[in-house]
XYZ file of C-alpha atoms in Angstrom:
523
model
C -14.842 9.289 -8.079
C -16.943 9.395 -4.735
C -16.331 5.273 -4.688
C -12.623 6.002 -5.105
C -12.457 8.961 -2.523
C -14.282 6.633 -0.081
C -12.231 3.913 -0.101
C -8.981 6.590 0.009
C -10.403 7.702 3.443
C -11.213 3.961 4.635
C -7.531 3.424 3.796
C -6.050 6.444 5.589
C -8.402 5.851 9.030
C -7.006 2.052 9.001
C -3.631 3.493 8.576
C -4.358 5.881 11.484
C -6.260 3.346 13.506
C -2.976 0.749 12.930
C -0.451 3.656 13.643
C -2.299 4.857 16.858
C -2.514 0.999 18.218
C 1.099 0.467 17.501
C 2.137 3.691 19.147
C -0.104 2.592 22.476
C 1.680 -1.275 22.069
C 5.108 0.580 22.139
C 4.428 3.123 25.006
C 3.287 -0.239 26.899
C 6.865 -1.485 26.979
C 8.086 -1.041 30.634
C 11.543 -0.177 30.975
C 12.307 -3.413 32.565
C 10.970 -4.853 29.709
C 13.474 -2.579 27.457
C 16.413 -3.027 29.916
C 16.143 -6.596 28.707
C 16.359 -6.243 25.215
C 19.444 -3.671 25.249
C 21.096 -6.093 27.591
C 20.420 -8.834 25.070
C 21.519 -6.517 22.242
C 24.702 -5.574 24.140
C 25.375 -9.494 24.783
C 24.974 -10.231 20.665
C 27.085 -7.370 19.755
C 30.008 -8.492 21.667
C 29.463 -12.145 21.024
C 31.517 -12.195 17.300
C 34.750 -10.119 19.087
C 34.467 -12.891 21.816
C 33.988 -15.765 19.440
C 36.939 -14.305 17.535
C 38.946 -14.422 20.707
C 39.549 -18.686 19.782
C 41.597 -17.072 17.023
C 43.520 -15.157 19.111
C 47.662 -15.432 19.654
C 50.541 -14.036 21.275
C 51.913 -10.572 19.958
C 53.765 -7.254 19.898
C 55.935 -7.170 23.107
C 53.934 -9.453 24.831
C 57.524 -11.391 23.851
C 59.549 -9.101 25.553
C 57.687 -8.786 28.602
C 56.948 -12.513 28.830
C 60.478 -14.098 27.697
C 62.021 -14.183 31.412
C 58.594 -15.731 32.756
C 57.891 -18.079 29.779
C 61.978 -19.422 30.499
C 61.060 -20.300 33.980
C 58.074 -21.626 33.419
C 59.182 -24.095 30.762
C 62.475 -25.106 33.235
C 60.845 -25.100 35.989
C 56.641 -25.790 35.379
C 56.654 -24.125 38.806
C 53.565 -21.188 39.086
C 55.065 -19.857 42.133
C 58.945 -19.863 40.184
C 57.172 -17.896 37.641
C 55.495 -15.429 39.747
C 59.075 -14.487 41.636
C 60.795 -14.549 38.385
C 57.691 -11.632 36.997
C 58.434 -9.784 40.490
C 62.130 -9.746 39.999
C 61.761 -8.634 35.952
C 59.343 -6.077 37.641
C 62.263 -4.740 39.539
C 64.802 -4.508 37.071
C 62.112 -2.069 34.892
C 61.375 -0.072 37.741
C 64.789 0.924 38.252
C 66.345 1.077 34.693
C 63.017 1.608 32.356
C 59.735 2.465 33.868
C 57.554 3.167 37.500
C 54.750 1.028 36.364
C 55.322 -1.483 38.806
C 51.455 -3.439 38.674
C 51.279 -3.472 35.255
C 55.011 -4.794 34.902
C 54.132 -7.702 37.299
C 50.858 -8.550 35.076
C 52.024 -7.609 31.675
C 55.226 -10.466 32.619
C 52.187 -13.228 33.605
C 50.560 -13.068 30.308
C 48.481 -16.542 30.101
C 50.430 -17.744 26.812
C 53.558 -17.824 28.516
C 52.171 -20.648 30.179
C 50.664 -21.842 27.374
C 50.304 -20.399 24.048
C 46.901 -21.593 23.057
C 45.393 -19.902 25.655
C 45.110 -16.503 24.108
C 41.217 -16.849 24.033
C 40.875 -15.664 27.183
C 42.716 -12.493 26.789
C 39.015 -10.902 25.190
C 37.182 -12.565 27.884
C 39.078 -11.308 30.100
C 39.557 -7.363 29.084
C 35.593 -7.486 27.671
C 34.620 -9.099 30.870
C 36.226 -6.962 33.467
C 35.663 -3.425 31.531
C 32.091 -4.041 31.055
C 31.358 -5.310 34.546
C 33.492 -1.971 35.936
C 31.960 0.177 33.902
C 28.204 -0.990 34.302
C 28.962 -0.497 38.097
C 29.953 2.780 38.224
C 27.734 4.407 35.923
C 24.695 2.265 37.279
C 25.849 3.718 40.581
C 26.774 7.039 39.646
C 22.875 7.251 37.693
C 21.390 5.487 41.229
C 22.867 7.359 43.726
C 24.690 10.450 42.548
C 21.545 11.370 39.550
C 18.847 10.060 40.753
C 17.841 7.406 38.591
C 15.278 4.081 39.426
C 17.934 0.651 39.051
C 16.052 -0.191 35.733
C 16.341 3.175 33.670
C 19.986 3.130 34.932
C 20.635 -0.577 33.712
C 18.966 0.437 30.243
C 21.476 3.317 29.671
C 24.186 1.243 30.898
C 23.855 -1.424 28.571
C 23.106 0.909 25.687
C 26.366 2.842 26.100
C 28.400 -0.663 26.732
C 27.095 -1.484 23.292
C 27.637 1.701 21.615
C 31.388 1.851 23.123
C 32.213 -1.519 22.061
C 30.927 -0.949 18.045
C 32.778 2.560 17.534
C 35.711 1.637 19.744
C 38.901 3.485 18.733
C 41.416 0.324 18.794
C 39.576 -3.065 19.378
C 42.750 -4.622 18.530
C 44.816 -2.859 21.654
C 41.782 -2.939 23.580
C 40.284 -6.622 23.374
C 42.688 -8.738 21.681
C 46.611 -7.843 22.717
C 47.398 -8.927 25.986
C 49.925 -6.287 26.929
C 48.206 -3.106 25.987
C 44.684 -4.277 27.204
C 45.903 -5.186 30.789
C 48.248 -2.061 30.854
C 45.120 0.417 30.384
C 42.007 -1.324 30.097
C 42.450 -3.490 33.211
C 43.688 -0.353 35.075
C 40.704 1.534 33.945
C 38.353 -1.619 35.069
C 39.804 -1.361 38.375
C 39.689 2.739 38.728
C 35.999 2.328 37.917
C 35.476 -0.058 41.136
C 37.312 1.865 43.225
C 35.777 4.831 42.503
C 32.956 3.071 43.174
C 33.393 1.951 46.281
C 35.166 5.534 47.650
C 31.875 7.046 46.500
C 29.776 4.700 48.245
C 31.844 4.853 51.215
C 30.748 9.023 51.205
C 27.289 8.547 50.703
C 26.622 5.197 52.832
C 25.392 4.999 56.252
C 26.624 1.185 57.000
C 29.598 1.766 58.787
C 30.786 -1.865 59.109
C 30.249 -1.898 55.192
C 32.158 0.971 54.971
C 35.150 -0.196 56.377
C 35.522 -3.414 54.268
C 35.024 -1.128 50.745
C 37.309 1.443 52.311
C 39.776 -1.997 52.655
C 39.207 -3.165 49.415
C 39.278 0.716 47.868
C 42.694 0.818 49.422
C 43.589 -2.139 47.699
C 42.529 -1.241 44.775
C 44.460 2.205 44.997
C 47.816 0.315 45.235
C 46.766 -1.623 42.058
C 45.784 1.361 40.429
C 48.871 3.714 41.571
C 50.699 0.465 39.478
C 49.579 0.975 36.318
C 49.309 3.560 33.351
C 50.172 7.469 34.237
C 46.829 8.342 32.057
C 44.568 6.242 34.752
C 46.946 7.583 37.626
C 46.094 11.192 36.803
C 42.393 10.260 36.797
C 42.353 8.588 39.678
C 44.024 11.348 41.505
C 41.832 14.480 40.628
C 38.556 11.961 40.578
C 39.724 10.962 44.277
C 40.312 13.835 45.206
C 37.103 15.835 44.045
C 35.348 12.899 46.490
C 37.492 13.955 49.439
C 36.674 17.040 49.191
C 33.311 16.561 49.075
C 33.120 14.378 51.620
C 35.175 16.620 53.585
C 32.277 19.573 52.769
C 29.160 17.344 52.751
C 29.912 14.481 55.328
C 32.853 15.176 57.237
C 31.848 12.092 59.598
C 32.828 9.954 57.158
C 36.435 11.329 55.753
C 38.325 8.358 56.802
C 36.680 5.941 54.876
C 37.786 8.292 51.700
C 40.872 9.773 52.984
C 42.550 5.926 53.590
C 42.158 5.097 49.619
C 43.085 8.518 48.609
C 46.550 8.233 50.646
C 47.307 5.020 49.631
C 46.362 5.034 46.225
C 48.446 8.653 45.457
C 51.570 7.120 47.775
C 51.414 4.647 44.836
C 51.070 6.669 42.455
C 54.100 8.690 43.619
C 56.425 5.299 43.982
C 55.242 4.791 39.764
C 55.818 8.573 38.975
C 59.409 9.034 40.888
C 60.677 5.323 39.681
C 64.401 5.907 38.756
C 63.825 3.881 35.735
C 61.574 6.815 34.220
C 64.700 9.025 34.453
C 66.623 6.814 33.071
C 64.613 5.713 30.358
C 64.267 9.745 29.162
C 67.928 10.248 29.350
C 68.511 7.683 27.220
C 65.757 8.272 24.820
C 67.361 11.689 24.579
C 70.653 10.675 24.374
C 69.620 8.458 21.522
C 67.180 10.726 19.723
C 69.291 14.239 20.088
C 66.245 15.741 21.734
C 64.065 16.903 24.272
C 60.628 14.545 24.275
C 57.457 15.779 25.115
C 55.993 19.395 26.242
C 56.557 21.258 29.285
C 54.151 21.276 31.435
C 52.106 24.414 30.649
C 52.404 23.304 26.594
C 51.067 19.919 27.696
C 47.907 21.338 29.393
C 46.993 24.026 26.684
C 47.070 21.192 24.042
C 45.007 18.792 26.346
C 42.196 21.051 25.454
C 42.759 21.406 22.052
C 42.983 17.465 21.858
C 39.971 16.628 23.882
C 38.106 19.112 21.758
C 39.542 17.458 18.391
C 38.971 13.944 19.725
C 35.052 14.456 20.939
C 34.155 15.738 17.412
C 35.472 12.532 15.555
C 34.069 10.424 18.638
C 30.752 11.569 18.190
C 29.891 9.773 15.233
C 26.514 8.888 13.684
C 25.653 5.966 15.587
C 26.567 7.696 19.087
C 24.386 10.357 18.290
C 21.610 7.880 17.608
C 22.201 6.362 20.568
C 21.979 9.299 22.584
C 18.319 10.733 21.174
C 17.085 7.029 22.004
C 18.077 7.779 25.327
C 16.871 12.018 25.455
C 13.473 10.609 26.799
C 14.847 8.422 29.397
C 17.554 11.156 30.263
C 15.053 13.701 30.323
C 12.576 11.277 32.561
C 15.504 10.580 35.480
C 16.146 14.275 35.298
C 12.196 14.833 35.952
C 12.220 12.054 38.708
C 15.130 12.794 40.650
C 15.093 14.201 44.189
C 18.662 15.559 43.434
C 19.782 18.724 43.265
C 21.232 20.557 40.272
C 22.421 23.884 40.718
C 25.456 24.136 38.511
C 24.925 22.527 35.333
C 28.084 24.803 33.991
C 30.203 23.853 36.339
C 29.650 20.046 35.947
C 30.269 20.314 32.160
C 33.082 22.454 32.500
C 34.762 19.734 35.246
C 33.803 16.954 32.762
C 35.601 18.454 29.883
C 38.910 19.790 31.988
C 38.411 15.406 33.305
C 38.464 14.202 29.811
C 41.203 17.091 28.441
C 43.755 16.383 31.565
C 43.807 12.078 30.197
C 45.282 13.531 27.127
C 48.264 14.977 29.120
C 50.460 12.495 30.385
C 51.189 11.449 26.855
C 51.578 15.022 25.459
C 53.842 15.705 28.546
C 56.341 12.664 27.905
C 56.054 12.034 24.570
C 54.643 15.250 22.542
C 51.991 13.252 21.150
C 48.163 12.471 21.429
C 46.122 9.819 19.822
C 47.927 6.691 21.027
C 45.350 4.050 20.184
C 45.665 2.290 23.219
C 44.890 5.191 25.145
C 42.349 6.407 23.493
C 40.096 3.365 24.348
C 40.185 4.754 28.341
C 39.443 8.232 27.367
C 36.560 7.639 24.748
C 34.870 5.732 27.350
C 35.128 8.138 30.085
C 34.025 10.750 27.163
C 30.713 9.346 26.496
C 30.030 8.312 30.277
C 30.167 11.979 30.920
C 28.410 13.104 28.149
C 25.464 10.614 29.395
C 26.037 11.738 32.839
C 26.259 15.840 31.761
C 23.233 15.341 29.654
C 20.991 14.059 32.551
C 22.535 16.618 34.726
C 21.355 19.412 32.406
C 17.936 18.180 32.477
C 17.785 17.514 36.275
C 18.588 21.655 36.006
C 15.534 22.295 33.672
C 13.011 20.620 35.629
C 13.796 21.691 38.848
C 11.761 23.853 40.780
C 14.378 25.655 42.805
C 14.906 27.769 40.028
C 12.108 30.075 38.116
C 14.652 32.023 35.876
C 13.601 32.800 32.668
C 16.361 30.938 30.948
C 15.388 27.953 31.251
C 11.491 28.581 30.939
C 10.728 28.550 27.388
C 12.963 26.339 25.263
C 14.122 24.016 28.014
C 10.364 23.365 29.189
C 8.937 23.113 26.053
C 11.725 20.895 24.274
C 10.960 18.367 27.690
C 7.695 18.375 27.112
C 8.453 16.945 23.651
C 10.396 14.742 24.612
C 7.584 13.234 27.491
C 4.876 13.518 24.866
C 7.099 11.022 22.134
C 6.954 8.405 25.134
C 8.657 5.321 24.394
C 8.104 6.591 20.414
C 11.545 8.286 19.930
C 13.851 5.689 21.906
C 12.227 2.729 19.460
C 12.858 4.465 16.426
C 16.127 6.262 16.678
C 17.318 2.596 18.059
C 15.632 1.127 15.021
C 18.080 3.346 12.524
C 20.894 2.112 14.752
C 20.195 -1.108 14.087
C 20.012 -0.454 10.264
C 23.075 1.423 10.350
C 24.919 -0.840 12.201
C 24.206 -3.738 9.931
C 23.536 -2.161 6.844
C 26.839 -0.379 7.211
C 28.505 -0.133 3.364
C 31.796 -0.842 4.944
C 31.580 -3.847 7.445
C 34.914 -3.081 8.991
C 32.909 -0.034 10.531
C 31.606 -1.805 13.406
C 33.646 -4.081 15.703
C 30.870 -6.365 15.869
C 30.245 -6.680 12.238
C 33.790 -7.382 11.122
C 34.199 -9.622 13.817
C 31.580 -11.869 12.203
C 32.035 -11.240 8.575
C 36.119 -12.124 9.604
C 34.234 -15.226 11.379
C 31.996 -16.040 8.282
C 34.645 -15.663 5.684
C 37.364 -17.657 7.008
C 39.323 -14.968 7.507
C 40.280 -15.964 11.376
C 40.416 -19.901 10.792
C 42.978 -18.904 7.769
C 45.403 -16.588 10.130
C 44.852 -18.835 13.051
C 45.927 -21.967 11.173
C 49.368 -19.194 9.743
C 49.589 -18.307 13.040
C 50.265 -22.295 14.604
C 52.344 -23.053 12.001
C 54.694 -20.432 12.631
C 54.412 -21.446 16.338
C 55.415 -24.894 15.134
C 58.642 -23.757 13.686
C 59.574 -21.822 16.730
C 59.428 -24.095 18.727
C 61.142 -26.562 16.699
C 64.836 -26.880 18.471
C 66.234 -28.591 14.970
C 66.170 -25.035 13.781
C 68.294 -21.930 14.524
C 67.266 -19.606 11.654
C 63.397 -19.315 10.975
C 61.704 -17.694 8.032
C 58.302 -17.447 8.507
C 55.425 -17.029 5.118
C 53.305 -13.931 5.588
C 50.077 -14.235 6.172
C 47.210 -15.009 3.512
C 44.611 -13.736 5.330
C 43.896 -11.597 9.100
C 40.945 -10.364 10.381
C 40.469 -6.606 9.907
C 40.473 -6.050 13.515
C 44.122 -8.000 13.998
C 46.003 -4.720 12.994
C 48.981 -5.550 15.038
C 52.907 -4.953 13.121
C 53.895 -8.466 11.282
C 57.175 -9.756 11.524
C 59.463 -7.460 8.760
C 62.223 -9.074 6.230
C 64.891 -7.886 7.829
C 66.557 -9.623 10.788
C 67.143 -6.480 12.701
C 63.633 -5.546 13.183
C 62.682 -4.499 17.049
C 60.048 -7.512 16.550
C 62.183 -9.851 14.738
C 64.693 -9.964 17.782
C 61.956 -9.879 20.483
C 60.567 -13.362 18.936
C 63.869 -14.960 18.264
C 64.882 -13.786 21.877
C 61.473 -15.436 23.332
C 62.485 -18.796 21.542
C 66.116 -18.891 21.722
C 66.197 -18.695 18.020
C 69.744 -16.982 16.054
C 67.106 -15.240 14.114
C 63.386 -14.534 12.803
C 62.597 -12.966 9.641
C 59.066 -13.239 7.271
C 60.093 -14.071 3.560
C-alpha cells in the first residue's frame, strides 16, 4: 500500500510539475505572437468561402440590373459604352423606382456582364473590402478612441473578423450574390472608412493630412449617401455624434468634419427624396390594396424590440466563446488605457439605440425585419459594439477617477481574475472554439466548414458544371424556348431561388429578358 501511495503522489507532482510548466510556456506567448496566429486562423477560415468563389455564377436580379449593360457591352465591347449605358439605367430608377443612385450605377456593372465566368471575384471582392474596412475602424476605434497598444487591437480584430464570418446570418447575400453584397456590404465597407477617416480628422493634429482624409471622407460621403437607406441612417447619426463632438472637444478642427457630414447627408437627401421612391410606393400600393410599412413612431418602437430579438439569437455559442477568450485582453486595454470613462451607461445605451435604429428603415417601408441581406450590416456592427462596450465597461472599473462603492467589490475582484488566468483563459476558451467549430454535428453550421465539406464532396464542381450548361443553352441563338434540368447538387451556402416551372415566374422572365430568349422554364 505505502509502494502504491508513493508512486500515486510521484504521479500527481509530475502532473503538477507538467501543468505548472505548460501554464508558464502559455503565459510566455506575447500578444504579437498571438496576433499572428488569429490572423492566420482568420485567413484559413475564410479560405474554403473564397475557394468556393471559382464556383460561383450569375443570379437573382443581377439579370435585371445587368441586361441593359450586358446588351451594350456585347454590341458594342466598348467599357466606356457600358459605363454611360449603367449611368443612364441609373437614371431611369431614380426617377420611376428607387433614390439609390451609387448602388444603381454598381449593381448595373456587375463583372459577369462582361463576362460570365468571372463571378469568382464577386467573394474576393465583398470578403476583401469588408474585412479590410472593418479591421480599420475597429483597430482605430481600439487605438485611438479605447486606448489599446496596435497589437492587442489587431488580435481582437482578427478574432471578431473570424467569428463574424463563421456565424454570418446570410453568406449567400453577403459573399456570393453580386447585387445584394455590393448594395449593403460594399456600402457598409465604405461607411467604415469614412468613419474612419472623419474620426481621425477630429482627433489628428496633421493639418495637411487632414485635409486630404477630409477630401477623400467627402468622397466617400457621396458614395455612401448612394447606397442602402439602412447604411444612410448610420452614417448620418454616426456623423453626426463626431460633429458634435468635435464641435465640444476640438472646435479648431470642425471643418475637416463638418465638409463630409454636409456632403455625405446632401446625398443622402438626393437618395431619400428620389421621385422614383414615391412612385415605386404608389404603385406597390396600388397593386397590393395597402398601406406598406409602419409609421414612423411604430417603426422606432419595434426597432427595439427587433434589435433586442436579433442580439439574443446572434449571440450564439461560439460568439460567446469568443468573447471570454478575449475578457483578459479586454479587461488588460481597459487597465492600460489613459482614456477616460465616465459614462459606461450612456455608451451602452447609444450602442443599442445605434444597432435598434438599422432595423428601421426596413420596418418603416416595408413592415418587416430580418431581411437577410441586411442583417449581415447590422450583426457586424452588433458585435463591434459589444467588443467596443465591453472594453468600455472595464476602462470604467479600473479607473481611478472614481472610488464609488459600486464598482469596488465585484468589478475589482472579477478583474483581478481575469489578470491572474493570464494568457490561461484566452487559450482555452479558443481551444473549445476550435472543437466546436470543427466538431460541429451539423457542418452547414459554420460558413467555413460547409464551404469545404461542399468543396470536398463535389458538391460545387457538380452545380458549377449544371450551372455552364445552362449558360450554354442560353446563349445558344438556335433556340427560342429553353428548359433548363434542375440541379443535382448546390452547395448549402448557394441558397439563392432556382428557376420555377412555370414561364411566368419574376425569375423566369428576368433570364429570358437578359438573353433575348421567348422563354425560360426548369423541367
Amino acid at each position: 500500500m505505502n509502494r502504491i501511495r508513493k508512486n500515486y503522489q510521484n504521479a500527481v507532482a509530475i502532473v503538477k510539475k507538467c501543468e505548472i510548466r505548460l501554464f508558464e510556456a502559455l503565459n510566455r506567448i506575447s500578444v504579437k505572437r498571438m496576433t499572428i496566429y488569429a490572423a492566420i486562423l482568420f485567413v484559413i477560415s475564410v479560405t474554403p468561402l473564397l475557394l468556393l468563389g471559382r464556383y460561383n455564377v450569375m443570379c437573382i436580379d443581377d439579370y435585371d440590373y445587368g441586361r441593359r449593360i450586358h446588351d451594350v457591352w456585347i454590341s458594342t465591347g466598348s467599357p466606356w459604352l457600358a459605363v454611360k449605358a449603367a449611368v443612364g439605367q441609373m437614371t431611369e430608377l431614380y426617377m420611376h423606382q428607387q433614390g439609390t443612385y451609387v448602388s444603381c450605377i454598381l449593381m448595373g456593372l456587375c463583372p459577369m456582364n462582361f463576362r460570365y465566368e468571372t463571378a469568382f471575384l464577386v467573394p474576393v471582392l465583398m470578403v476583401g473590402m469588408f474585412s479590410m474596412a472593418t479591421f480599420i475602424l475597429g483597430r482605430h476605434v481600439l487605438v485611438r478612441w479605447l486606448g489599446s497598444d496596435k497589437h492587442q487591437a489587431s488580435l481582437v480584430m482578427f478574432l471578431l473578423l473570424f467569428m463574424y464570418y463563421q456565424v454570418m446570418e446570410a453568406p449567400f447575400e453577403g459573399v456570393y450574390w453580386y447585387n445584394g453584397a455590393v448594395h449593403y456590404i460594399l456600402m457598409e465597407s465604405v461607411l467604415f472608412l469614412v468613419v474612419t477617416l472623419v474620426s481621425e480628422n477630429a482627433l489628428t493634429r496633421r493639418k495637411k493630412a487632414a485635409a486630404f482624409w477630409c477630401f477623400l471622407a467627402c468622397v466617400g460621403g457621396v458614395f455612401v449617401g448612394g447606397g442602402n437607406l439602412v447604411t444612410g441612417l448610420q452614417a448620418e447619426i454616426v456623423l453626426f455624434f463626431l460633429l458634435l463632438y468635435t464641435y465640444v472637444m476640438h472646435r479648431e478642427k470642425i471643418l475637416y468634419v463638418l465638409f463630409p457630414f454636409l456632403t455625405f447627408t446632401s446625398g443622402f437627401l438626393c437618395n431619400v427624396l428620389a421621385p422614383g421612391n414615391t412612385v415605386k410606393t404608389k404603385t406597390l400600393e396600388a397593386g397590393l390594396d395597402m398601406k406598406l410599412g409602419y409609421s414612423f413612431i411604430p417603426a422606432v418602437c419595434l426597432s427595439f424590440y427587433y434589435a433586442a430579438v436579433f442580439i439574443i439569437e446572434w449571440t450564439n455559442v461560439l460568439v460567446i466563446l469568443v468573447w471570454l477568450a478575449l475578457l483578459p485582453i479586454f479587461r488588460r486595454i481597459g487597465k492600460q488605457s489613459d482614456r477616460n470613462f465616465e459614462h459606461p451607461v450612456w455608451i451602452s445605451v447609444g450602442a443599442f439605440c445605434l444597432v435598434s435604429a438599422m432595423f428601421t428603415p426596413t420596418l418603416f417601408a416595408l413592415g418587416e425585419a430580418g431581411l437577410a441581406r441586411v442583417d449581415n450590416i447590422i450583426q457586424m456592427v452588433y458585435y463591434l459594439s459589444l467588443f467596443f462596450v465591453t472594453i468600455y465597461w472595464f476602462g470604467w472599473i479600473c479607473s481611478d477617477s472614481d472610488k464609488s462603492e459600486l464598482k469596488q467589490p465585484a468589478g475589482k475582484q472579477f478583474g483581478i481574475f481575469l489578470e491572474s488566468t493570464g494568457n490561461i483563459m484566452t487559450v482555452m476558451c479558443m481551444l473549445l472554439v476550435l472543437v466546436i467549430w470543427i466538431l460541429t454535428a451539423n457542418k452547414n453550421t459554420y460558413t467555413g466548414i460547409s464551404a469545404l465539406r461542399s468543396l470536398i464532396k463535389g458538391d460545387a464542381g457538380i452545380y458549377y458544371t449544371e450551372a455552364m450548361e445552362r449558360h450554354e443553352l442560353y446563349v445558344d441563338k438556335t433556340l427560342s424556348d429553353v428548359i433548363v434540368e434542375p440541379f443535382s447538387a448546390k452547395p448549402a451556402l448557394f441558397d439563392f431561388e432556382d428557376l420555377s416551372e412555370e414561364e411566368g415566374n419574376w425569375l423566369n422572365q428576368a433570364v429570358a429578358a437578359y438573353y433575348h430568349k421567348s422563354s425560360v422554364k426548369r423541367r
